[in-house]
Short mmCIF file of C-alpha atoms in Angstrom, two decimals:
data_model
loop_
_atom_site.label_atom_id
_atom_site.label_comp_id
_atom_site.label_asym_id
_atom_site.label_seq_id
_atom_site.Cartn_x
_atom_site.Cartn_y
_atom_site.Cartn_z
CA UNK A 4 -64.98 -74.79 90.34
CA UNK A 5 -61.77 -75.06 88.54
CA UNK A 6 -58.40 -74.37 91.04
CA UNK A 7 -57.05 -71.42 89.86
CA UNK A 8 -58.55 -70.89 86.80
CA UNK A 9 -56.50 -69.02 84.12
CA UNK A 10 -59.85 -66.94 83.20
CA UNK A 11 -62.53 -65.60 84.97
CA UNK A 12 -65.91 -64.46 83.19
CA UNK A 13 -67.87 -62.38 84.63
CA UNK A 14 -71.71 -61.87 83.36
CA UNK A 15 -74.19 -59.51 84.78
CA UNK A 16 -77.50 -60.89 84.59
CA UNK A 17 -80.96 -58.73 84.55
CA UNK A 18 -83.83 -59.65 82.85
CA UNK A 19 -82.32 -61.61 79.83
CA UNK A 20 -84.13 -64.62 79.83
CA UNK A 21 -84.46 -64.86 75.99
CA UNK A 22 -80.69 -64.60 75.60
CA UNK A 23 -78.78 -65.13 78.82
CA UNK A 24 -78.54 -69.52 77.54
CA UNK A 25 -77.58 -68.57 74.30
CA UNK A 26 -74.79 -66.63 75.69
CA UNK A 27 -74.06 -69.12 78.23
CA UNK A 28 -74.04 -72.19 75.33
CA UNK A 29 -71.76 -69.64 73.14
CA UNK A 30 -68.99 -70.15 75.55
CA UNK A 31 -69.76 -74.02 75.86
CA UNK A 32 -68.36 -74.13 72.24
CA UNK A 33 -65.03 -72.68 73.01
CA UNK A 34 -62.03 -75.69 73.95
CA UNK A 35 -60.79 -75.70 77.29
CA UNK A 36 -64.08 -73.82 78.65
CA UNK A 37 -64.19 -76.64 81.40
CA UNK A 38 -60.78 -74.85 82.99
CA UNK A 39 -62.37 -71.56 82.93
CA UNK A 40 -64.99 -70.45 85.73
CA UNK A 41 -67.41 -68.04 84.53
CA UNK A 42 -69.57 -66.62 87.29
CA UNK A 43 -73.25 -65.38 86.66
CA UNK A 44 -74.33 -62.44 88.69
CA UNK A 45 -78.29 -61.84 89.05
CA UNK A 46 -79.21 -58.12 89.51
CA UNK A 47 -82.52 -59.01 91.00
CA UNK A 48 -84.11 -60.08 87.22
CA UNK A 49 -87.85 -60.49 87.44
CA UNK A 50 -88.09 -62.49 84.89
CA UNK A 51 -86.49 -66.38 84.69
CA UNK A 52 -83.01 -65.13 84.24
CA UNK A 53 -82.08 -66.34 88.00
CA UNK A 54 -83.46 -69.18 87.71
CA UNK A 55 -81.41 -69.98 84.08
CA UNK A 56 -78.49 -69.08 85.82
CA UNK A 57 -79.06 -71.32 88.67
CA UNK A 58 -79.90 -74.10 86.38
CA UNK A 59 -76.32 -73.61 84.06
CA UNK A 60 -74.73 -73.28 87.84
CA UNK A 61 -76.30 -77.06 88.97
CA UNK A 62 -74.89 -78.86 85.81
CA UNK A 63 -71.49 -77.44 85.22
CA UNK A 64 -69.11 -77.16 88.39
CA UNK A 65 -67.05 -74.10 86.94
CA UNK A 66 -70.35 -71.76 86.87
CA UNK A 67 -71.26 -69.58 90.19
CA UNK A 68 -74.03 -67.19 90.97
CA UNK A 69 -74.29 -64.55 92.84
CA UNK A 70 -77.85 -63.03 93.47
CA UNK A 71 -77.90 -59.48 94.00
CA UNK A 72 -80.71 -56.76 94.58
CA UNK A 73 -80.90 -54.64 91.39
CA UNK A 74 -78.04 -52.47 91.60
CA UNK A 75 -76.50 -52.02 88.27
CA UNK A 76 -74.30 -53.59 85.86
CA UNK A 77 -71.23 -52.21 87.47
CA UNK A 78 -72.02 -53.25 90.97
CA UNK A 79 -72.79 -56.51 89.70
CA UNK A 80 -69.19 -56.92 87.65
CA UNK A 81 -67.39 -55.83 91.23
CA UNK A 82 -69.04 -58.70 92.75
CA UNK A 83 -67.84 -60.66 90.18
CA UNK A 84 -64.71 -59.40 90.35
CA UNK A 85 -64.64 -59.80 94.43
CA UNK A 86 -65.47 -63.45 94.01
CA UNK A 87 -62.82 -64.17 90.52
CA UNK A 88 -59.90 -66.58 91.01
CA UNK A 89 -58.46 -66.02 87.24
CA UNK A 90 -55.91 -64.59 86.30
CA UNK A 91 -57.80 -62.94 83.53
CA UNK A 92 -61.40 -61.81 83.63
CA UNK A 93 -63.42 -61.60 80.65
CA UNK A 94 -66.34 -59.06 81.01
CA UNK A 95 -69.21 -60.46 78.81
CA UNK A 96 -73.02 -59.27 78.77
CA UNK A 97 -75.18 -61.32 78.99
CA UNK A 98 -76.87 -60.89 75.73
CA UNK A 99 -73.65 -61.54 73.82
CA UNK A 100 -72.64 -64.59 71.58
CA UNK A 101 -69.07 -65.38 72.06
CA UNK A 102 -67.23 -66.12 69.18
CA UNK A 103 -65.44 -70.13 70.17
CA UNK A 104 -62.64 -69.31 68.13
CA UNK A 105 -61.92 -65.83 69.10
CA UNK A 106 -62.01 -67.13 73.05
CA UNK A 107 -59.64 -70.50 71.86
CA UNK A 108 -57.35 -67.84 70.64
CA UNK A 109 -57.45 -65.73 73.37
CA UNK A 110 -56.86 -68.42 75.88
CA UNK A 111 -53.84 -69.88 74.26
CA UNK A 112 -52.42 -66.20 74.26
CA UNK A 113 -53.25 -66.26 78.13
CA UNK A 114 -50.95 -69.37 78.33
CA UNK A 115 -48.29 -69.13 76.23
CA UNK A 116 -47.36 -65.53 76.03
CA UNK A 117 -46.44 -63.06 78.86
CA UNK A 118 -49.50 -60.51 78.46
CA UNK A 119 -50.94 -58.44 80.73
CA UNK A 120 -54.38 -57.03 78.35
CA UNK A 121 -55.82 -58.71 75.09
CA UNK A 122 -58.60 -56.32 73.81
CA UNK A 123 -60.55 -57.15 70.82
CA UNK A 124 -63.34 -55.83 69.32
CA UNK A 125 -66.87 -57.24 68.41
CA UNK A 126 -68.59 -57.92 65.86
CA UNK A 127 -72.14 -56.41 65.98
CA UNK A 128 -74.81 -58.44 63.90
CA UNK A 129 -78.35 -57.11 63.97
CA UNK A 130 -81.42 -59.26 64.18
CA UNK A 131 -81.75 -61.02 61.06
CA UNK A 132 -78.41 -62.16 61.95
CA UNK A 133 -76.17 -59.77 59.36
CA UNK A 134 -72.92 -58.33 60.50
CA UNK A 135 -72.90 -54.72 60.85
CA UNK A 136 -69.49 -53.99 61.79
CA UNK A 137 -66.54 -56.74 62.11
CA UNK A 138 -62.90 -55.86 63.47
CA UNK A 139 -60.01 -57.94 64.68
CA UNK A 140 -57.97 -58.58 67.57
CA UNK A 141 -55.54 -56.67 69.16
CA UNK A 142 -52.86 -57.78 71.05
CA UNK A 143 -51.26 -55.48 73.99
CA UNK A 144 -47.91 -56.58 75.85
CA UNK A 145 -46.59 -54.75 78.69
CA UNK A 146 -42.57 -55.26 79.39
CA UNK A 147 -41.10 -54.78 82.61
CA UNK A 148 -38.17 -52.98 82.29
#
């Protein structure tokens, strides 16, 4: 696990097992992921999802799981949260793809300007893989004064 990691991502996991590695690969693409930690949360999945995550969690140092009774998604993100050394946290479902460059972008932002949110929206793409809605980032800086 990275020392105090800039970014934490946090992923509730329940029964995904047909998209949990794609999501997990999506944010293999982005530079710099190797600084991140991104920790896996299991809501007591029936299916292989736990043992996907624990898989991802044996090859790459900067990936924890936590395995949880099935409580809910927001149960499982304040565990995440609980166990999160970032700075940031990054809330991503499990059934997401993660855009690299969107992340890249959002990580340099993390490092080289003095922001306290970055919100952006997604980009929803239906099965046959055709966008349905696409938006853009928004920045959001809060000054001390």
């Amino acid at each position: 696990m990275p020392d105090n990691p800039s970014l934490s991502v946090i992923i509730p996991v329940f029964n995904v097992e047909n998209y949990l590695s794609k999501c997990i690969e999506s944010l293999f693409k982005t530079s710099g992921i190797e600084e991140v930690e991104i920790i896996l949360i299991d809501d007591g999945s029936t299916d292989g999802s736990a043992v996907i995550a624990d898989d991802y969690s044996k090859k790459h140092g900067y990936i924890s799981v936590i395995h949880n009774k099935n409580t809910g998604p927001s149960v499982s993100r304040n565990a995440g949260l609980s166990r999160a050394n970032g700075k940031y946290i990054f809330f991503c479902d499990s059934d997401d793809i993660v855009d690299s460059d969107m992340l890249s972008s959002v990580m340099k932002l993390m490092k080289t300007e003095d922001v306290d949110i970055v919100l952006w929206n997604t980009m929803l793409i239906d099965s046959n893989g055709a966008v349905i809605e696409d938006d853009h980032c928004y920045q959001y800086r809060h000054d001390d004064d």
